[in-house]
Amino acid sequence: MLIKIPQGWELPESAATPESVFRNRRALLKGLAAGPFVAAAAAALPSAGALAADPPDPSAKYYPAKRNEAYKVDRDITNEVSASSWNNFYEYMPAAGNITAQAQQLKVRPWEVKITGMVDKPFTIGFDDLLTKVQMEERVYRHRCVETWSMTVPWSGFALKHLVDLAKPLGSAKYLKMVTFNDKDMAPVQRQFWWPWPYTEGLTIQEATHDLAFIATGIYGQPMPKQHGAPLRLVVPWKYGFKAVKSIVEFNFTDQRPTTFWETTGPREYGFWANVNPAVAHPRWSQAEERPLGGNRKVPTLIYNGYGEQVASLYAGMPANEKLFM
Ligand SMILES: Nc1nc2c(c(=O)[nH]1)N[C@H]1C(S)=C(S)[C@@H](COP(=O)(O)O)O[C@H]1N2
Ligand SMILES: [Mo]
């Protein structure tokens, strides 16, 4: 997101770690290649996925999850190195870029998720417990960032509807608010008081229970790397990427439309609905095209990011003053 606050610390794209460094490190970790240069490069950076020092991941048994072939995309899957080395996670670097090293400060266990607000009975559940109560699957989805880069990736996880069912919301609940952790030790950037931490997003209950709404706990057949928002993050592929809140600690059911991190930060540029629409320009750039990660080629952006057939009916009959596409 390009909000114009003085940003001396912003890295230009050219300063990102070369992909070759990641490739070499991965090869080394897999025992396929070694040699003094590769070893040095590998030692200099934390790993893209599990850090060597982390304890064994108790959720490893769920991956790879069985792919659900109902979710098909007529695009090539983005190569893993490109997707995992170009991320947006302001808690670790307030600009999109290579945040893998910074994101290793995220501690994903123990991890508790709170279910609060207008539900039958609020509760807290450990992340690993939660996984035993849902149906894990893999889905290939498009992802379109409001800043015009895009990717197509296999997410592992479960339908958000499963979590809504576990929560037993009251009939009076109209919205689901989702909140990222707020911890200055785990994310020193959260000391920057001018951002409205914690990162918050929201959906209507109709959106949250739509077939496409997904909670991702992994990507490319592995548990979620930290830079992608471990251990669980939202995926709503018909909306701009900023809706896809990472590292969630709370699901709050409410009758009030939640005010989001980006609405608070840039109310004229980022809204609640944020549905993808190539015909509605961002105030500072066109949304007509996008650049799939891993290349310089541009391709046309599609209404609802290609999911119009499934989701357009959610918005039929909305009042004309609702800004559905920002
Ligand atoms: N907590 C949190 N969630 C976040 C963000 C963030 O800065 N903080 N960035 C969002 C944006 S703008 C995008 S495009 C996606 C990027 O997801 P990825 O890094 O896994 O590709 O995460 C979204 N979720
Ligand atoms: Mo984004």
PDB file of N, CA, C and O in Angstrom, residues 174-233:
ATOM      1  N   LYS A 174     -24.105  -9.520  12.195  1.00  0.00           N
ATOM      2  CA  LYS A 174     -24.163  -9.163  10.771  1.00  0.00           C
ATOM      3  C   LYS A 174     -22.784  -9.199  10.111  1.00  0.00           C
ATOM      4  O   LYS A 174     -22.667  -9.270   8.894  1.00  0.00           O
ATOM      5  N   TYR A 175     -21.736  -9.053  10.928  1.00  0.00           N
ATOM      6  CA  TYR A 175     -20.371  -8.952  10.402  1.00  0.00           C
ATOM      7  C   TYR A 175     -19.441  -9.847  11.195  1.00  0.00           C
ATOM      8  O   TYR A 175     -19.681 -10.138  12.375  1.00  0.00           O
ATOM      9  N   LEU A 176     -18.351 -10.251  10.524  1.00  0.00           N
ATOM     10  CA  LEU A 176     -17.261 -10.962  11.181  1.00  0.00           C
ATOM     11  C   LEU A 176     -16.017 -10.091  11.074  1.00  0.00           C
ATOM     12  O   LEU A 176     -15.568  -9.770   9.970  1.00  0.00           O
ATOM     13  N   LYS A 177     -15.507  -9.690  12.235  1.00  0.00           N
ATOM     14  CA  LYS A 177     -14.286  -8.874  12.287  1.00  0.00           C
ATOM     15  C   LYS A 177     -13.124  -9.810  12.616  1.00  0.00           C
ATOM     16  O   LYS A 177     -13.258 -10.676  13.491  1.00  0.00           O
ATOM     17  N   MET A 178     -12.003  -9.651  11.911  1.00  0.00           N
ATOM     18  CA  MET A 178     -10.837 -10.504  12.146  1.00  0.00           C
ATOM     19  C   MET A 178      -9.632  -9.637  12.476  1.00  0.00           C
ATOM     20  O   MET A 178      -9.394  -8.638  11.803  1.00  0.00           O
ATOM     21  N   VAL A 179      -8.889 -10.033  13.502  1.00  0.00           N
ATOM     22  CA  VAL A 179      -7.848  -9.167  14.049  1.00  0.00           C
ATOM     23  C   VAL A 179      -6.509  -9.902  14.105  1.00  0.00           C
ATOM     24  O   VAL A 179      -6.430 -11.054  14.548  1.00  0.00           O
ATOM     25  N   THR A 180      -5.459  -9.210  13.685  1.00  0.00           N
ATOM     26  CA  THR A 180      -4.080  -9.725  13.761  1.00  0.00           C
ATOM     27  C   THR A 180      -3.531  -9.488  15.171  1.00  0.00           C
ATOM     28  O   THR A 180      -4.016  -8.596  15.884  1.00  0.00           O
ATOM     29  N   PHE A 181      -2.499 -10.229  15.546  1.00  0.00           N
ATOM     30  CA  PHE A 181      -1.838 -10.017  16.856  1.00  0.00           C
ATOM     31  C   PHE A 181      -1.378  -8.562  17.007  1.00  0.00           C
ATOM     32  O   PHE A 181      -1.168  -7.852  16.017  1.00  0.00           O
ATOM     33  N   ASN A 182      -1.188  -8.141  18.250  1.00  0.00           N
ATOM     34  CA  ASN A 182      -0.626  -6.822  18.546  1.00  0.00           C
ATOM     35  C   ASN A 182       0.438  -7.040  19.615  1.00  0.00           C
ATOM     36  O   ASN A 182       0.112  -7.276  20.770  1.00  0.00           O
ATOM     37  N   ASP A 183       1.703  -7.039  19.224  1.00  0.00           N
ATOM     38  CA  ASP A 183       2.780  -7.424  20.135  1.00  0.00           C
ATOM     39  C   ASP A 183       4.081  -6.762  19.667  1.00  0.00           C
ATOM     40  O   ASP A 183       4.701  -7.199  18.695  1.00  0.00           O
ATOM     41  N   LYS A 184       4.446  -5.708  20.388  1.00  0.00           N
ATOM     42  CA  LYS A 184       5.610  -4.907  19.982  1.00  0.00           C
ATOM     43  C   LYS A 184       6.925  -5.674  20.063  1.00  0.00           C
ATOM     44  O   LYS A 184       7.896  -5.313  19.409  1.00  0.00           O
ATOM     45  N   ASP A 185       6.969  -6.734  20.890  1.00  0.00           N
ATOM     46  CA  ASP A 185       8.209  -7.505  20.959  1.00  0.00           C
ATOM     47  C   ASP A 185       8.333  -8.426  19.754  1.00  0.00           C
ATOM     48  O   ASP A 185       9.408  -8.617  19.202  1.00  0.00           O
ATOM     49  N   MET A 186       7.187  -8.987  19.350  1.00  0.00           N
ATOM     50  CA  MET A 186       7.190  -9.916  18.226  1.00  0.00           C
ATOM     51  C   MET A 186       7.254  -9.173  16.889  1.00  0.00           C
ATOM     52  O   MET A 186       7.712  -9.721  15.889  1.00  0.00           O
ATOM     53  N   ALA A 187       6.795  -7.930  16.886  1.00  0.00           N
ATOM     54  CA  ALA A 187       6.805  -7.114  15.668  1.00  0.00           C
ATOM     55  C   ALA A 187       7.171  -5.674  16.059  1.00  0.00           C
ATOM     56  O   ALA A 187       6.293  -4.853  16.310  1.00  0.00           O
ATOM     57  N   PRO A 188       8.479  -5.390  16.135  1.00  0.00           N
ATOM     58  CA  PRO A 188       8.913  -4.054  16.579  1.00  0.00           C
ATOM     59  C   PRO A 188       8.302  -2.907  15.763  1.00  0.00           C
ATOM     60  O   PRO A 188       8.161  -1.802  16.291  1.00  0.00           O
ATOM     61  N   VAL A 189       7.909  -3.161  14.528  1.00  0.00           N
ATOM     62  CA  VAL A 189       7.280  -2.102  13.723  1.00  0.00           C
ATOM     63  C   VAL A 189       5.990  -1.615  14.399  1.00  0.00           C
ATOM     64  O   VAL A 189       5.563  -0.476  14.204  1.00  0.00           O
ATOM     65  N   GLN A 190       5.385  -2.454  15.244  1.00  0.00           N
ATOM     66  CA  GLN A 190       4.154  -2.035  15.922  1.00  0.00           C
ATOM     67  C   GLN A 190       4.417  -0.945  16.968  1.00  0.00           C
ATOM     68  O   GLN A 190       3.484  -0.395  17.544  1.00  0.00           O
ATOM     69  N   ARG A 191       5.696  -0.578  17.174  1.00  0.00           N
ATOM     70  CA  ARG A 191       6.003   0.619  17.974  1.00  0.00           C
ATOM     71  C   ARG A 191       5.739   1.887  17.169  1.00  0.00           C
ATOM     72  O   ARG A 191       5.698   2.977  17.737  1.00  0.00           O
ATOM     73  N   GLN A 192       5.613   1.778  15.863  1.00  0.00           N
ATOM     74  CA  GLN A 192       5.300   2.957  15.023  1.00  0.00           C
ATOM     75  C   GLN A 192       3.835   3.298  15.271  1.00  0.00           C
ATOM     76  O   GLN A 192       2.932   2.723  14.678  1.00  0.00           O
ATOM     77  N   PHE A 193       3.634   4.268  16.175  1.00  0.00           N
ATOM     78  CA  PHE A 193       2.299   4.526  16.731  1.00  0.00           C
ATOM     79  C   PHE A 193       1.339   5.123  15.714  1.00  0.00           C
ATOM     80  O   PHE A 193       0.150   5.190  15.952  1.00  0.00           O
ATOM     81  N   TRP A 194       1.853   5.606  14.594  1.00  0.00           N
ATOM     82  CA  TRP A 194       0.960   6.264  13.629  1.00  0.00           C
ATOM     83  C   TRP A 194       0.150   5.288  12.784  1.00  0.00           C
ATOM     84  O   TRP A 194      -0.738   5.698  12.066  1.00  0.00           O
ATOM     85  N   TRP A 195       0.424   3.988  12.894  1.00  0.00           N
ATOM     86  CA  TRP A 195      -0.429   3.011  12.212  1.00  0.00           C
ATOM     87  C   TRP A 195      -1.506   2.534  13.190  1.00  0.00           C
ATOM     88  O   TRP A 195      -1.228   2.384  14.378  1.00  0.00           O
ATOM     89  N   PRO A 196      -2.732   2.264  12.681  1.00  0.00           N
ATOM     90  CA  PRO A 196      -3.816   1.871  13.591  1.00  0.00           C
ATOM     91  C   PRO A 196      -3.798   0.384  13.952  1.00  0.00           C
ATOM     92  O   PRO A 196      -4.732  -0.356  13.668  1.00  0.00           O
ATOM     93  N   TRP A 197      -2.722  -0.065  14.612  1.00  0.00           N
ATOM     94  CA  TRP A 197      -2.633  -1.470  15.052  1.00  0.00           C
ATOM     95  C   TRP A 197      -3.736  -1.775  16.045  1.00  0.00           C
ATOM     96  O   TRP A 197      -4.107  -0.895  16.801  1.00  0.00           O
ATOM     97  N   PRO A 198      -4.162  -3.012  16.157  1.00  0.00           N
ATOM     98  CA  PRO A 198      -3.777  -4.145  15.318  1.00  0.00           C
ATOM     99  C   PRO A 198      -4.479  -4.094  13.952  1.00  0.00           C
ATOM    100  O   PRO A 198      -5.548  -3.508  13.828  1.00  0.00           O
ATOM    101  N   TYR A 199      -3.843  -4.753  12.967  1.00  0.00           N
ATOM    102  CA  TYR A 199      -4.436  -4.877  11.633  1.00  0.00           C
ATOM    103  C   TYR A 199      -5.788  -5.569  11.788  1.00  0.00           C
ATOM    104  O   TYR A 199      -5.894  -6.613  12.451  1.00  0.00           O
ATOM    105  N   THR A 200      -6.826  -4.961  11.217  1.00  0.00           N
ATOM    106  CA  THR A 200      -8.189  -5.454  11.387  1.00  0.00           C
ATOM    107  C   THR A 200      -8.875  -5.492  10.034  1.00  0.00           C
ATOM    108  O   THR A 200      -8.683  -4.593   9.214  1.00  0.00           O
ATOM    109  N   GLU A 201      -9.646  -6.514   9.817  1.00  0.00           N
ATOM    110  CA  GLU A 201     -10.433  -6.621   8.586  1.00  0.00           C
ATOM    111  C   GLU A 201     -11.807  -7.156   8.920  1.00  0.00           C
ATOM    112  O   GLU A 201     -12.044  -7.605  10.046  1.00  0.00           O
ATOM    113  N   GLY A 202     -12.699  -7.119   7.958  1.00  0.00           N
ATOM    114  CA  GLY A 202     -14.039  -7.613   8.223  1.00  0.00           C
ATOM    115  C   GLY A 202     -14.764  -8.026   6.963  1.00  0.00           C
ATOM    116  O   GLY A 202     -14.415  -7.619   5.852  1.00  0.00           O
ATOM    117  N   LEU A 203     -15.758  -8.884   7.170  1.00  0.00           N
ATOM    118  CA  LEU A 203     -16.638  -9.349   6.092  1.00  0.00           C
ATOM    119  C   LEU A 203     -18.059  -9.319   6.629  1.00  0.00           C
ATOM    120  O   LEU A 203     -18.267  -9.370   7.846  1.00  0.00           O
ATOM    121  N   THR A 204     -19.048  -9.300   5.730  1.00  0.00           N
ATOM    122  CA  THR A 204     -20.413  -9.555   6.187  1.00  0.00           C
ATOM    123  C   THR A 204     -20.502 -11.063   6.462  1.00  0.00           C
ATOM    124  O   THR A 204     -19.683 -11.852   5.970  1.00  0.00           O
ATOM    125  N   ILE A 205     -21.520 -11.455   7.220  1.00  0.00           N
ATOM    126  CA  ILE A 205     -21.693 -12.886   7.489  1.00  0.00           C
ATOM    127  C   ILE A 205     -21.959 -13.635   6.170  1.00  0.00           C
ATOM    128  O   ILE A 205     -21.486 -14.752   5.983  1.00  0.00           O
ATOM    129  N   GLN A 206     -22.680 -12.971   5.238  1.00  0.00           N
ATOM    130  CA  GLN A 206     -22.930 -13.622   3.936  1.00  0.00           C
ATOM    131  C   GLN A 206     -21.606 -13.878   3.209  1.00  0.00           C
ATOM    132  O   GLN A 206     -21.416 -14.948   2.618  1.00  0.00           O
ATOM    133  N   GLU A 207     -20.693 -12.911   3.251  1.00  0.00           N
ATOM    134  CA  GLU A 207     -19.388 -13.096   2.602  1.00  0.00           C
ATOM    135  C   GLU A 207     -18.582 -14.180   3.333  1.00  0.00           C
ATOM    136  O   GLU A 207     -17.948 -15.032   2.704  1.00  0.00           O
ATOM    137  N   ALA A 208     -18.609 -14.126   4.650  1.00  0.00           N
ATOM    138  CA  ALA A 208     -17.795 -15.051   5.447  1.00  0.00           C
ATOM    139  C   ALA A 208     -18.245 -16.499   5.265  1.00  0.00           C
ATOM    140  O   ALA A 208     -17.445 -17.424   5.418  1.00  0.00           O
ATOM    141  N   THR A 209     -19.526 -16.693   4.956  1.00  0.00           N
ATOM    142  CA  THR A 209     -20.023 -18.061   4.796  1.00  0.00           C
ATOM    143  C   THR A 209     -20.125 -18.457   3.322  1.00  0.00           C
ATOM    144  O   THR A 209     -20.620 -19.535   3.000  1.00  0.00           O
ATOM    145  N   HIS A 210     -19.632 -17.581   2.428  1.00  0.00           N
ATOM    146  CA  HIS A 210     -19.599 -17.929   1.002  1.00  0.00           C
ATOM    147  C   HIS A 210     -18.568 -19.047   0.790  1.00  0.00           C
ATOM    148  O   HIS A 210     -17.519 -19.074   1.449  1.00  0.00           O
ATOM    149  N   ASP A 211     -18.881 -19.940  -0.141  1.00  0.00           N
ATOM    150  CA  ASP A 211     -17.987 -21.071  -0.457  1.00  0.00           C
ATOM    151  C   ASP A 211     -16.527 -20.678  -0.653  1.00  0.00           C
ATOM    152  O   ASP A 211     -15.620 -21.450  -0.341  1.00  0.00           O
ATOM    153  N   LEU A 212     -16.286 -19.522  -1.266  1.00  0.00           N
ATOM    154  CA  LEU A 212     -14.914 -19.148  -1.618  1.00  0.00           C
ATOM    155  C   LEU A 212     -14.095 -18.630  -0.434  1.00  0.00           C
ATOM    156  O   LEU A 212     -12.866 -18.611  -0.497  1.00  0.00           O
ATOM    157  N   ALA A 213     -14.768 -18.167   0.610  1.00  0.00           N
ATOM    158  CA  ALA A 213     -14.036 -17.578   1.749  1.00  0.00           C
ATOM    159  C   ALA A 213     -13.274 -18.687   2.473  1.00  0.00           C
ATOM    160  O   ALA A 213     -13.854 -19.700   2.869  1.00  0.00           O
ATOM    161  N   PHE A 214     -11.978 -18.485   2.670  1.00  0.00           N
ATOM    162  CA  PHE A 214     -11.097 -19.575   3.082  1.00  0.00           C
ATOM    163  C   PHE A 214     -10.141 -19.095   4.170  1.00  0.00           C
ATOM    164  O   PHE A 214      -9.700 -17.942   4.147  1.00  0.00           O
ATOM    165  N   ILE A 215      -9.852 -19.976   5.103  1.00  0.00           N
ATOM    166  CA  ILE A 215      -8.789 -19.697   6.080  1.00  0.00           C
ATOM    167  C   ILE A 215      -7.596 -20.553   5.664  1.00  0.00           C
ATOM    168  O   ILE A 215      -7.681 -21.783   5.650  1.00  0.00           O
ATOM    169  N   ALA A 216      -6.517 -19.895   5.285  1.00  0.00           N
ATOM    170  CA  ALA A 216      -5.333 -20.618   4.825  1.00  0.00           C
ATOM    171  C   ALA A 216      -4.372 -20.808   5.988  1.00  0.00           C
ATOM    172  O   ALA A 216      -4.079 -19.873   6.743  1.00  0.00           O
ATOM    173  N   THR A 217      -3.904 -22.046   6.114  1.00  0.00           N
ATOM    174  CA  THR A 217      -2.929 -22.404   7.151  1.00  0.00           C
ATOM    175  C   THR A 217      -1.635 -22.909   6.506  1.00  0.00           C
ATOM    176  O   THR A 217      -0.691 -23.253   7.197  1.00  0.00           O
ATOM    177  N   GLY A 218      -1.634 -22.963   5.179  1.00  0.00           N
ATOM    178  CA  GLY A 218      -0.460 -23.430   4.458  1.00  0.00           C
ATOM    179  C   GLY A 218      -0.505 -22.962   3.019  1.00  0.00           C
ATOM    180  O   GLY A 218      -1.510 -22.400   2.559  1.00  0.00           O
ATOM    181  N   ILE A 219       0.593 -23.177   2.323  1.00  0.00           N
ATOM    182  CA  ILE A 219       0.706 -22.784   0.917  1.00  0.00           C
ATOM    183  C   ILE A 219       1.732 -23.702   0.266  1.00  0.00           C
ATOM    184  O   ILE A 219       2.657 -24.164   0.952  1.00  0.00           O
ATOM    185  N   TYR A 220       1.561 -24.020  -0.997  1.00  0.00           N
ATOM    186  CA  TYR A 220       2.463 -24.913  -1.722  1.00  0.00           C
ATOM    187  C   TYR A 220       2.676 -26.236  -0.965  1.00  0.00           C
ATOM    188  O   TYR A 220       3.789 -26.750  -0.883  1.00  0.00           O
ATOM    189  N   GLY A 221       1.597 -26.755  -0.370  1.00  0.00           N
ATOM    190  CA  GLY A 221       1.678 -28.073   0.256  1.00  0.00           C
ATOM    191  C   GLY A 221       2.450 -28.124   1.557  1.00  0.00           C
ATOM    192  O   GLY A 221       2.821 -29.208   2.004  1.00  0.00           O
ATOM    193  N   GLN A 222       2.707 -26.951   2.185  1.00  0.00           N
ATOM    194  CA  GLN A 222       3.443 -26.913   3.449  1.00  0.00           C
ATOM    195  C   GLN A 222       2.753 -25.965   4.422  1.00  0.00           C
ATOM    196  O   GLN A 222       2.024 -25.081   3.993  1.00  0.00           O
ATOM    197  N   PRO A 223       3.047 -26.137   5.734  1.00  0.00           N
ATOM    198  CA  PRO A 223       2.504 -25.159   6.693  1.00  0.00           C
ATOM    199  C   PRO A 223       2.916 -23.742   6.280  1.00  0.00           C
ATOM    200  O   PRO A 223       3.952 -23.544   5.634  1.00  0.00           O
ATOM    201  N   MET A 224       2.129 -22.777   6.666  1.00  0.00           N
ATOM    202  CA  MET A 224       2.320 -21.404   6.211  1.00  0.00           C
ATOM    203  C   MET A 224       3.663 -20.814   6.646  1.00  0.00           C
ATOM    204  O   MET A 224       3.972 -20.773   7.831  1.00  0.00           O
ATOM    205  N   PRO A 225       4.466 -20.360   5.688  1.00  0.00           N
ATOM    206  CA  PRO A 225       5.671 -19.617   6.082  1.00  0.00           C
ATOM    207  C   PRO A 225       5.263 -18.316   6.785  1.00  0.00           C
ATOM    208  O   PRO A 225       4.202 -17.756   6.518  1.00  0.00           O
ATOM    209  N   LYS A 226       6.112 -17.849   7.673  1.00  0.00           N
ATOM    210  CA  LYS A 226       5.753 -16.684   8.497  1.00  0.00           C
ATOM    211  C   LYS A 226       5.420 -15.455   7.665  1.00  0.00           C
ATOM    212  O   LYS A 226       4.483 -14.727   7.975  1.00  0.00           O
ATOM    213  N   GLN A 227       6.169 -15.219   6.606  1.00  0.00           N
ATOM    214  CA  GLN A 227       5.935 -13.988   5.826  1.00  0.00           C
ATOM    215  C   GLN A 227       4.561 -13.984   5.151  1.00  0.00           C
ATOM    216  O   GLN A 227       4.057 -12.926   4.783  1.00  0.00           O
ATOM    217  N   HIS A 228       3.947 -15.155   4.989  1.00  0.00           N
ATOM    218  CA  HIS A 228       2.608 -15.237   4.389  1.00  0.00           C
ATOM    219  C   HIS A 228       1.492 -15.128   5.430  1.00  0.00           C
ATOM    220  O   HIS A 228       0.322 -15.216   5.084  1.00  0.00           O
ATOM    221  N   GLY A 229       1.864 -14.986   6.731  1.00  0.00           N
ATOM    222  CA  GLY A 229       0.823 -14.779   7.746  1.00  0.00           C
ATOM    223  C   GLY A 229       0.490 -16.001   8.567  1.00  0.00           C
ATOM    224  O   GLY A 229      -0.680 -16.226   8.888  1.00  0.00           O
ATOM    225  N   ALA A 230       1.518 -16.791   8.917  1.00  0.00           N
ATOM    226  CA  ALA A 230       1.316 -17.960   9.781  1.00  0.00           C
ATOM    227  C   ALA A 230       0.725 -17.517  11.114  1.00  0.00           C
ATOM    228  O   ALA A 230       0.926 -16.377  11.521  1.00  0.00           O
ATOM    229  N   PRO A 231       0.023 -18.405  11.848  1.00  0.00           N
ATOM    230  CA  PRO A 231      -0.332 -19.748  11.392  1.00  0.00           C
ATOM    231  C   PRO A 231      -1.644 -19.797  10.609  1.00  0.00           C
ATOM    232  O   PRO A 231      -1.915 -20.783   9.950  1.00  0.00           O
ATOM    233  N   LEU A 232      -2.454 -18.724  10.663  1.00  0.00           N
ATOM    234  CA  LEU A 232      -3.704 -18.749   9.879  1.00  0.00           C
ATOM    235  C   LEU A 232      -4.047 -17.352   9.390  1.00  0.00           C
ATOM    236  O   LEU A 232      -3.888 -16.374  10.119  1.00  0.00           O
ATOM    237  N   ARG A 233      -4.486 -17.259   8.157  1.00  0.00           N
ATOM    238  CA  ARG A 233      -4.840 -15.973   7.560  1.00  0.00           C
ATOM    239  C   ARG A 233      -6.045 -16.167   6.649  1.00  0.00           C
ATOM    240  O   ARG A 233      -6.341 -17.288   6.188  1.00  0.00           O
TER     241      ARG A 233
END
